[in-house]
């Protein structure tokens, strides 16, 4: 096991103990997605997503940012349009936005704004609105999701 996987595993175990997450992976993973991710990584991704969502629901945004950075790094090697990568971008940007780091959240989602991921387009639009920049791009991004 690589050093990075050991650190991720230790972080996930600590978070699991803190938040009481029992850790389950996605149940609706397609065959092509499953081939790109080994079983331990898939379980880790599922645990991290649950922990991030729980941290956000508990208004613990700093923890959500930290965990979503780990998730983002774990999913970075995946294809740009792979669902786990898009979800990691969304959770990272959402955590940053909720932690009032609007510029950073905008820079994270900017390259994925045309991905047709509803959450990413929503965070992109919210950041644009909050920062009063690229409002036409924000509207166009939301309209592509609707069409």
Backbone as JSON Lines, residues from 0, in Angstrom:
{"i":0,"aa":"X","n":[0.85,-1.18,0.0],"ca":[0.0,0.0,0.0],"c":[0.9,1.24,0.0]}
{"i":1,"aa":"X","n":[0.6,2.17,-0.9],"ca":[1.41,3.38,-1.0],"c":[1.19,4.27,0.22]}
{"i":2,"aa":"X","n":[2.12,5.19,0.41],"ca":[2.05,6.11,1.54],"c":[0.78,6.96,1.48]}
{"i":3,"aa":"X","n":[0.42,7.4,0.26],"ca":[-0.79,8.21,0.11],"c":[-2.03,7.44,0.5]}
{"i":4,"aa":"X","n":[-2.11,6.17,0.09],"ca":[-3.27,5.34,0.45],"c":[-3.33,5.12,1.95]}
{"i":5,"aa":"X","n":[-2.15,4.97,2.6],"ca":[-2.13,4.78,4.05],"c":[-2.64,6.03,4.76]}
{"i":6,"aa":"X","n":[-2.22,7.2,4.28],"ca":[-2.68,8.45,4.89],"c":[-4.19,8.61,4.69]}
{"i":7,"aa":"X","n":[-4.67,8.33,3.47],"ca":[-6.11,8.42,3.2],"c":[-6.89,7.45,4.07]}
{"i":8,"aa":"X","n":[-6.37,6.24,4.21],"ca":[-7.05,5.24,5.03],"c":[-7.12,5.67,6.49]}
{"i":9,"aa":"X","n":[-6.01,6.21,7.0],"ca":[-5.99,6.68,8.38],"c":[-6.94,7.86,8.57]}
{"i":10,"aa":"X","n":[-6.97,8.78,7.6],"ca":[-7.87,9.93,7.68],"c":[-9.33,9.48,7.66]}
{"i":11,"aa":"X","n":[-9.63,8.53,6.78],"ca":[-11.0,8.05,6.69],"c":[-11.42,7.33,7.96]}
{"i":12,"aa":"X","n":[-10.51,6.57,8.55],"ca":[-10.81,5.87,9.8],"c":[-11.07,6.87,10.91]}
{"i":13,"aa":"X","n":[-10.24,7.92,10.99],"ca":[-10.43,8.95,12.01],"c":[-11.76,9.66,11.84]}
{"i":14,"aa":"X","n":[-12.07,9.99,10.6],"ca":[-13.34,10.68,10.32],"c":[-14.51,9.76,10.62]}
{"i":15,"aa":"X","n":[-14.35,8.49,10.29],"ca":[-15.4,7.52,10.56],"c":[-15.69,7.47,12.06]}
{"i":16,"aa":"X","n":[-14.63,7.51,12.86],"ca":[-14.82,7.48,14.31],"c":[-15.45,8.77,14.8]}
{"i":17,"aa":"X","n":[-15.04,9.92,14.22],"ca":[-15.59,11.21,14.64],"c":[-17.06,11.36,14.3]}
{"i":18,"aa":"X","n":[-17.42,10.99,13.06],"ca":[-18.76,11.25,12.58],"c":[-19.67,10.02,12.62]}
{"i":19,"aa":"X","n":[-19.14,8.87,12.94],"ca":[-19.96,7.67,13.03],"c":[-20.43,7.16,11.69]}
{"i":20,"aa":"X","n":[-19.65,7.39,10.65],"ca":[-20.03,6.93,9.32],"c":[-19.66,5.46,9.21]}
{"i":21,"aa":"X","n":[-20.62,4.63,8.73],"ca":[-20.33,3.22,8.61],"c":[-19.68,2.86,7.29]}
{"i":22,"aa":"X","n":[-19.58,3.81,6.39],"ca":[-18.81,3.65,5.15],"c":[-19.38,2.65,4.18]}
{"i":23,"aa":"X","n":[-20.08,3.13,3.2],"ca":[-20.55,2.28,2.12],"c":[-20.17,2.93,0.81]}
{"i":24,"aa":"X","n":[-19.94,2.12,-0.19],"ca":[-19.58,2.67,-1.5],"c":[-20.84,2.95,-2.29]}
{"i":25,"aa":"X","n":[-20.67,3.56,-3.43],"ca":[-21.79,3.77,-4.32],"c":[-22.42,2.44,-4.67]}
{"i":26,"aa":"X","n":[-23.72,2.41,-4.7],"ca":[-24.38,1.17,-5.1],"c":[-24.73,1.17,-6.58]}
{"i":27,"aa":"X","n":[-24.66,2.32,-7.22],"ca":[-25.05,2.41,-8.63],"c":[-23.86,2.71,-9.53]}
{"i":28,"aa":"X","n":[-22.78,2.0,-9.34],"ca":[-21.58,2.22,-10.13],"c":[-21.66,1.38,-11.39]}
{"i":29,"aa":"X","n":[-21.45,2.02,-12.54],"ca":[-21.47,1.31,-13.8],"c":[-20.22,0.48,-14.01]}
{"i":30,"aa":"X","n":[-20.26,-0.46,-14.94],"ca":[-19.13,-1.35,-15.18],"c":[-17.9,-0.59,-15.65]}
{"i":31,"aa":"X","n":[-18.09,0.43,-16.49],"ca":[-16.94,1.19,-16.97],"c":[-16.32,2.02,-15.86]}
{"i":32,"aa":"X","n":[-17.14,2.56,-14.96],"ca":[-16.61,3.3,-13.82],"c":[-15.89,2.36,-12.86]}
{"i":33,"aa":"X","n":[-16.43,1.16,-12.68],"ca":[-15.85,0.22,-11.76],"c":[-14.48,-0.24,-12.23]}
{"i":34,"aa":"X","n":[-14.29,-0.34,-13.53],"ca":[-13.01,-0.77,-14.08],"c":[-11.94,0.28,-13.84]}
{"i":35,"aa":"X","n":[-12.32,1.55,-13.78],"ca":[-11.35,2.63,-13.61],"c":[-10.92,2.79,-12.16]}
{"i":36,"aa":"X","n":[-11.65,2.23,-11.22],"ca":[-11.37,2.41,-9.81],"c":[-11.3,1.05,-9.15]}
{"i":37,"aa":"X","n":[-10.25,0.81,-8.38],"ca":[-10.19,-0.47,-7.68],"c":[-11.11,-0.42,-6.46]}
{"i":38,"aa":"X","n":[-11.37,-1.57,-5.87],"ca":[-12.34,-1.69,-4.79],"c":[-12.02,-0.85,-3.58]}
{"i":39,"aa":"X","n":[-10.75,-0.78,-3.18],"ca":[-10.4,-0.01,-1.99],"c":[-10.59,1.49,-2.24]}
{"i":40,"aa":"X","n":[-10.26,1.95,-3.44],"ca":[-10.46,3.36,-3.76],"c":[-11.94,3.72,-3.8]}
{"i":41,"aa":"X","n":[-12.74,2.81,-4.34],"ca":[-14.18,3.06,-4.41],"c":[-14.78,3.17,-3.01]}
{"i":42,"aa":"X","n":[-14.37,2.29,-2.13],"ca":[-14.84,2.36,-0.75],"c":[-14.39,3.64,-0.07]}
{"i":43,"aa":"X","n":[-13.16,4.05,-0.33],"ca":[-12.62,5.28,0.24],"c":[-13.4,6.49,-0.27]}
{"i":44,"aa":"X","n":[-13.7,6.51,-1.56],"ca":[-14.46,7.61,-2.15],"c":[-15.84,7.7,-1.5]}
{"i":45,"aa":"X","n":[-16.5,6.57,-1.35],"ca":[-17.82,6.55,-0.72],"c":[-17.79,7.05,0.71]}
{"i":46,"aa":"X","n":[-16.8,6.61,1.48],"ca":[-16.67,7.05,2.87],"c":[-16.41,8.55,2.95]}
{"i":47,"aa":"X","n":[-15.5,9.02,2.1],"ca":[-15.19,10.45,2.13],"c":[-16.4,11.29,1.76]}
{"i":48,"aa":"X","n":[-17.16,10.85,0.75],"ca":[-18.36,11.6,0.36],"c":[-19.35,11.68,1.51]}
{"i":49,"aa":"X","n":[-19.55,10.57,2.2],"ca":[-20.47,10.57,3.34],"c":[-19.98,11.51,4.44]}
{"i":50,"aa":"X","n":[-18.69,11.47,4.72],"ca":[-18.12,12.32,5.77],"c":[-18.23,13.79,5.41]}
{"i":51,"aa":"X","n":[-17.99,14.13,4.16],"ca":[-18.1,15.52,3.71],"c":[-19.54,16.01,3.85]}
{"i":52,"aa":"X","n":[-20.47,15.19,3.4],"ca":[-21.88,15.58,3.49],"c":[-22.31,15.73,4.94]}
{"i":53,"aa":"X","n":[-21.81,14.86,5.8],"ca":[-22.15,14.98,7.22],"c":[-21.53,16.23,7.82]}
{"i":54,"aa":"X","n":[-20.28,16.54,7.47],"ca":[-19.63,17.75,7.98],"c":[-20.39,19.0,7.54]}
{"i":55,"aa":"X","n":[-20.82,19.03,6.29],"ca":[-21.59,20.17,5.8],"c":[-22.92,20.29,6.54]}
{"i":56,"aa":"X","n":[-23.59,19.17,6.73],"ca":[-24.88,19.23,7.43],"c":[-24.72,19.65,8.89]}
{"i":57,"aa":"X","n":[-23.53,19.42,9.46],"ca":[-23.25,19.85,10.84],"c":[-22.63,21.25,10.89]}
{"i":58,"aa":"X","n":[-22.58,21.92,9.73],"ca":[-22.04,23.27,9.6],"c":[-20.55,23.33,9.95]}
{"i":59,"aa":"X","n":[-19.87,22.23,9.8],"ca":[-18.44,22.15,10.06],"c":[-17.7,22.27,8.73]}
{"i":60,"aa":"X","n":[-17.66,23.5,8.21],"ca":[-17.18,23.73,6.86],"c":[-15.67,23.55,6.71]}
{"i":61,"aa":"X","n":[-14.9,23.86,7.73],"ca":[-13.45,23.66,7.63],"c":[-13.11,22.18,7.47]}
{"i":62,"aa":"X","n":[-13.79,21.34,8.21],"ca":[-13.58,19.9,8.07],"c":[-14.04,19.43,6.69]}
{"i":63,"aa":"X","n":[-15.15,19.97,6.22],"ca":[-15.64,19.61,4.89],"c":[-14.63,20.0,3.82]}
{"i":64,"aa":"X","n":[-14.0,21.17,3.95],"ca":[-13.0,21.59,2.98],"c":[-11.81,20.64,3.02]}
{"i":65,"aa":"X","n":[-11.35,20.31,4.21],"ca":[-10.2,19.41,4.34],"c":[-10.49,18.05,3.7]}
{"i":66,"aa":"X","n":[-11.64,17.47,4.03],"ca":[-11.98,16.15,3.5],"c":[-12.24,16.2,2.0]}
{"i":67,"aa":"X","n":[-12.84,17.27,1.54],"ca":[-13.1,17.36,0.11],"c":[-11.82,17.57,-0.69]}
{"i":68,"aa":"X","n":[-10.81,18.19,-0.08],"ca":[-9.5,18.28,-0.74],"c":[-8.9,16.89,-0.92]}
{"i":69,"aa":"X","n":[-9.06,16.04,0.08],"ca":[-8.57,14.66,-0.02],"c":[-9.33,13.92,-1.11]}
{"i":70,"aa":"X","n":[-10.65,14.07,-1.12],"ca":[-11.46,13.42,-2.14],"c":[-11.09,13.91,-3.54]}
{"i":71,"aa":"X","n":[-10.91,15.21,-3.68],"ca":[-10.54,15.81,-4.96],"c":[-9.21,15.23,-5.45]}
{"i":72,"aa":"X","n":[-8.25,15.1,-4.55],"ca":[-6.95,14.55,-4.92],"c":[-7.06,13.08,-5.29]}
{"i":73,"aa":"X","n":[-7.9,12.34,-4.59],"ca":[-8.09,10.91,-4.88],"c":[-8.73,10.7,-6.25]}
{"i":74,"aa":"X","n":[-9.63,11.59,-6.64],"ca":[-10.36,11.45,-7.9],"c":[-9.69,12.18,-9.07]}
{"i":75,"aa":"X","n":[-8.65,12.94,-8.8],"ca":[-8.0,13.73,-9.85],"c":[-7.51,12.89,-11.03]}
{"i":76,"aa":"X","n":[-6.95,11.69,-10.82],"ca":[-6.47,10.91,-11.97],"c":[-7.58,10.39,-12.88]}
{"i":77,"aa":"X","n":[-8.82,10.41,-12.43],"ca":[-9.92,9.89,-13.22],"c":[-10.21,10.8,-14.42]}
{"i":78,"aa":"X","n":[-10.92,10.27,-15.39],"ca":[-11.33,11.04,-16.57],"c":[-12.18,12.24,-16.14]}
{"i":79,"aa":"X","n":[-12.05,13.35,-16.87],"ca":[-12.77,14.59,-16.52],"c":[-14.28,14.41,-16.44]}
{"i":80,"aa":"X","n":[-14.84,13.51,-17.23],"ca":[-16.3,13.34,-17.26],"c":[-16.78,12.17,-16.42]}
{"i":81,"aa":"X","n":[-15.89,11.54,-15.68],"ca":[-16.27,10.41,-14.83],"c":[-17.04,10.95,-13.63]}
{"i":82,"aa":"X","n":[-18.11,10.28,-13.26],"ca":[-19.02,10.79,-12.24],"c":[-18.35,11.02,-10.89]}
{"i":83,"aa":"X","n":[-17.45,10.15,-10.48],"ca":[-16.78,10.34,-9.2],"c":[-15.94,11.62,-9.2]}
{"i":84,"aa":"X","n":[-15.29,11.9,-10.32],"ca":[-14.48,13.12,-10.4],"c":[-15.38,14.34,-10.36]}
{"i":85,"aa":"X","n":[-16.48,14.32,-11.1],"ca":[-17.4,15.47,-11.08],"c":[-17.99,15.68,-9.69]}
{"i":86,"aa":"X","n":[-18.34,14.59,-9.03],"ca":[-18.87,14.71,-7.66],"c":[-17.82,15.29,-6.71]}
{"i":87,"aa":"X","n":[-16.55,14.89,-6.9],"ca":[-15.49,15.41,-6.03],"c":[-15.29,16.91,-6.27]}
{"i":88,"aa":"X","n":[-15.39,17.34,-7.52],"ca":[-15.28,18.77,-7.83],"c":[-16.43,19.52,-7.18]}
{"i":89,"aa":"X","n":[-17.64,18.96,-7.31],"ca":[-18.81,19.61,-6.71],"c":[-18.68,19.73,-5.19]}
{"i":90,"aa":"X","n":[-18.32,18.63,-4.53],"ca":[-18.22,18.67,-3.06],"c":[-17.12,19.61,-2.6]}
{"i":91,"aa":"X","n":[-16.0,19.64,-3.33],"ca":[-14.92,20.55,-2.98],"c":[-15.37,22.0,-3.15]}
{"i":92,"aa":"X","n":[-15.99,22.31,-4.26],"ca":[-16.45,23.68,-4.5],"c":[-17.56,24.08,-3.52]}
{"i":93,"aa":"X","n":[-18.46,23.15,-3.23],"ca":[-19.53,23.45,-2.26],"c":[-18.94,23.73,-0.89]}
{"i":94,"aa":"X","n":[-17.98,22.94,-0.47],"ca":[-17.34,23.14,0.83],"c":[-16.64,24.5,0.88]}
{"i":95,"aa":"X","n":[-15.93,24.83,-0.2],"ca":[-15.27,26.13,-0.26],"c":[-16.28,27.27,-0.23]}
{"i":96,"aa":"X","n":[-17.36,27.12,-0.99],"ca":[-18.39,28.16,-1.03],"c":[-19.03,28.34,0.36]}
{"i":97,"aa":"X","n":[-19.35,27.25,1.0],"ca":[-19.97,27.34,2.33],"c":[-19.0,27.92,3.35]}
{"i":98,"aa":"X","n":[-17.7,27.75,3.12],"ca":[-16.68,28.31,4.0],"c":[-16.31,29.74,3.59]}
{"i":99,"aa":"X","n":[-17.09,30.32,2.69],"ca":[-16.95,31.69,2.2],"c":[-15.62,31.93,1.47]}
{"i":100,"aa":"X","n":[-15.12,30.91,0.79],"ca":[-13.93,31.04,-0.04],"c":[-14.39,31.05,-1.5]}
{"i":101,"aa":"X","n":[-15.04,32.15,-1.88],"ca":[-15.71,32.23,-3.16],"c":[-14.75,32.22,-4.36]}
{"i":102,"aa":"X","n":[-13.65,32.93,-4.25],"ca":[-12.69,32.97,-5.35],"c":[-12.11,31.59,-5.63]}
{"i":103,"aa":"X","n":[-11.77,30.87,-4.57],"ca":[-11.2,29.54,-4.74],"c":[-12.24,28.58,-5.31]}
{"i":104,"aa":"X","n":[-13.46,28.67,-4.81],"ca":[-14.53,27.81,-5.33],"c":[-14.77,28.07,-6.81]}
{"i":105,"aa":"X","n":[-14.75,29.34,-7.19],"ca":[-14.93,29.7,-8.6],"c":[-13.81,29.13,-9.47]}
{"i":106,"aa":"X","n":[-12.59,29.21,-8.99],"ca":[-11.48,28.69,-9.79],"c":[-11.53,27.17,-9.92]}
{"i":107,"aa":"X","n":[-12.08,26.49,-8.93],"ca":[-12.2,25.03,-8.99],"c":[-13.25,24.62,-10.02]}
{"i":108,"aa":"X","n":[-14.4,25.28,-10.03],"ca":[-15.49,24.86,-10.92],"c":[-15.42,25.46,-12.32]}
{"i":109,"aa":"X","n":[-14.6,26.47,-12.5],"ca":[-14.58,27.18,-13.79],"c":[-14.3,26.24,-14.96]}
{"i":110,"aa":"X","n":[-13.35,25.33,-14.83],"ca":[-13.02,24.46,-15.95],"c":[-14.05,23.33,-16.15]}
{"i":111,"aa":"X","n":[-14.97,23.15,-15.2],"ca":[-15.98,22.11,-15.31],"c":[-17.38,22.67,-15.54]}
{"i":112,"aa":"X","n":[-17.49,23.97,-15.79],"ca":[-18.81,24.6,-15.9],"c":[-19.64,24.08,-17.07]}
{"i":113,"aa":"X","n":[-19.0,23.49,-18.06],"ca":[-19.75,22.96,-19.2],"c":[-19.94,21.44,-19.1]}
{"i":114,"aa":"X","n":[-19.82,20.89,-17.93],"ca":[-19.88,19.43,-17.74],"c":[-21.31,18.89,-17.64]}
{"i":115,"aa":"X","n":[-22.3,19.74,-17.58],"ca":[-23.7,19.35,-17.4],"c":[-23.96,18.7,-16.05]}
{"i":116,"aa":"X","n":[-23.09,18.93,-15.08],"ca":[-23.31,18.48,-13.7],"c":[-24.07,19.6,-13.0]}
{"i":117,"aa":"X","n":[-25.26,19.33,-12.58],"ca":[-26.13,20.36,-12.02],"c":[-25.49,21.09,-10.85]}
{"i":118,"aa":"X","n":[-24.88,20.34,-9.93],"ca":[-24.26,20.95,-8.76],"c":[-23.11,21.87,-9.11]}
{"i":119,"aa":"X","n":[-22.28,21.45,-10.04],"ca":[-21.13,22.27,-10.45],"c":[-21.62,23.57,-11.09]}
{"i":120,"aa":"X","n":[-22.6,23.46,-11.97],"ca":[-23.14,24.66,-12.62],"c":[-23.79,25.59,-11.6]}
{"i":121,"aa":"X","n":[-24.46,25.02,-10.61],"ca":[-25.09,25.83,-9.57],"c":[-24.05,26.58,-8.74]}
{"i":122,"aa":"X","n":[-22.99,25.89,-8.32],"ca":[-21.94,26.54,-7.53],"c":[-21.24,27.6,-8.37]}
{"i":123,"aa":"X","n":[-21.0,27.3,-9.65],"ca":[-20.4,28.29,-10.54],"c":[-21.27,29.55,-10.59]}
{"i":124,"aa":"X","n":[-22.56,29.37,-10.77],"ca":[-23.47,30.52,-10.85],"c":[-23.51,31.28,-9.53]}
{"i":125,"aa":"X","n":[-23.54,30.56,-8.41],"ca":[-23.58,31.23,-7.1],"c":[-22.31,32.03,-6.86]}
{"i":126,"aa":"X","n":[-21.16,31.48,-7.23],"ca":[-19.89,32.2,-7.07],"c":[-19.86,33.45,-7.95]}
{"i":127,"aa":"X","n":[-20.32,33.3,-9.18],"ca":[-20.37,34.46,-10.08],"c":[-21.28,35.54,-9.51]}
{"i":128,"aa":"X","n":[-22.41,35.15,-8.98],"ca":[-23.35,36.1,-8.4],"c":[-22.74,36.77,-7.17]}
{"i":129,"aa":"X","n":[-22.12,35.99,-6.31],"ca":[-21.53,36.52,-5.08],"c":[-20.39,37.49,-5.38]}
{"i":130,"aa":"X","n":[-19.6,37.17,-6.42],"ca":[-18.43,37.99,-6.76],"c":[-18.75,39.05,-7.82]}
{"i":131,"aa":"X","n":[-19.99,39.04,-8.33],"ca":[-20.42,39.97,-9.37],"c":[-19.52,39.92,-10.6]}
{"i":132,"aa":"X","n":[-19.19,38.71,-11.03],"ca":[-18.36,38.53,-12.22],"c":[-18.98,37.48,-13.12]}
{"i":133,"aa":"X","n":[-18.79,37.61,-14.4],"ca":[-19.21,36.6,-15.39],"c":[-20.67,36.17,-15.23]}
{"i":134,"aa":"X","n":[-21.54,37.12,-15.01],"ca":[-22.95,36.77,-14.82],"c":[-23.55,36.14,-16.07]}
{"i":135,"aa":"X","n":[-23.15,36.59,-17.24],"ca":[-23.66,35.98,-18.48],"c":[-23.2,34.54,-18.6]}
{"i":136,"aa":"X","n":[-21.95,34.25,-18.21],"ca":[-21.45,32.87,-18.21],"c":[-22.24,32.01,-17.22]}
{"i":137,"aa":"X","n":[-22.57,32.59,-16.08],"ca":[-23.33,31.86,-15.07],"c":[-24.71,31.47,-15.59]}
{"i":138,"aa":"X","n":[-25.36,32.41,-16.24],"ca":[-26.69,32.13,-16.8],"c":[-26.59,31.08,-17.9]}
{"i":139,"aa":"X","n":[-25.58,31.22,-18.77],"ca":[-25.4,30.26,-19.85],"c":[-25.12,28.85,-19.3]}
{"i":140,"aa":"X","n":[-24.34,28.78,-18.24],"ca":[-24.03,27.48,-17.62],"c":[-25.29,26.82,-17.07]}
{"i":141,"aa":"X","n":[-26.13,27.58,-16.42],"ca":[-27.38,27.03,-15.88],"c":[-28.33,26.62,-17.0]}
{"i":142,"aa":"X","n":[-28.35,27.39,-18.06],"ca":[-29.25,27.06,-19.18],"c":[-28.81,25.78,-19.9]}
{"i":143,"aa":"X","n":[-27.51,25.49,-19.94],"ca":[-27.05,24.25,-20.59],"c":[-27.5,23.04,-19.8]}
{"i":144,"aa":"X","n":[-27.6,23.17,-18.5],"ca":[-28.08,22.05,-17.68],"c":[-29.57,21.8,-17.94]}
{"i":145,"aa":"X","n":[-30.31,22.88,-18.12],"ca":[-31.75,22.74,-18.35],"c":[-32.08,22.17,-19.72]}
{"i":146,"aa":"X","n":[-31.22,22.38,-20.69],"ca":[-31.49,21.91,-22.05],"c":[-31.0,20.53,-22.3]}
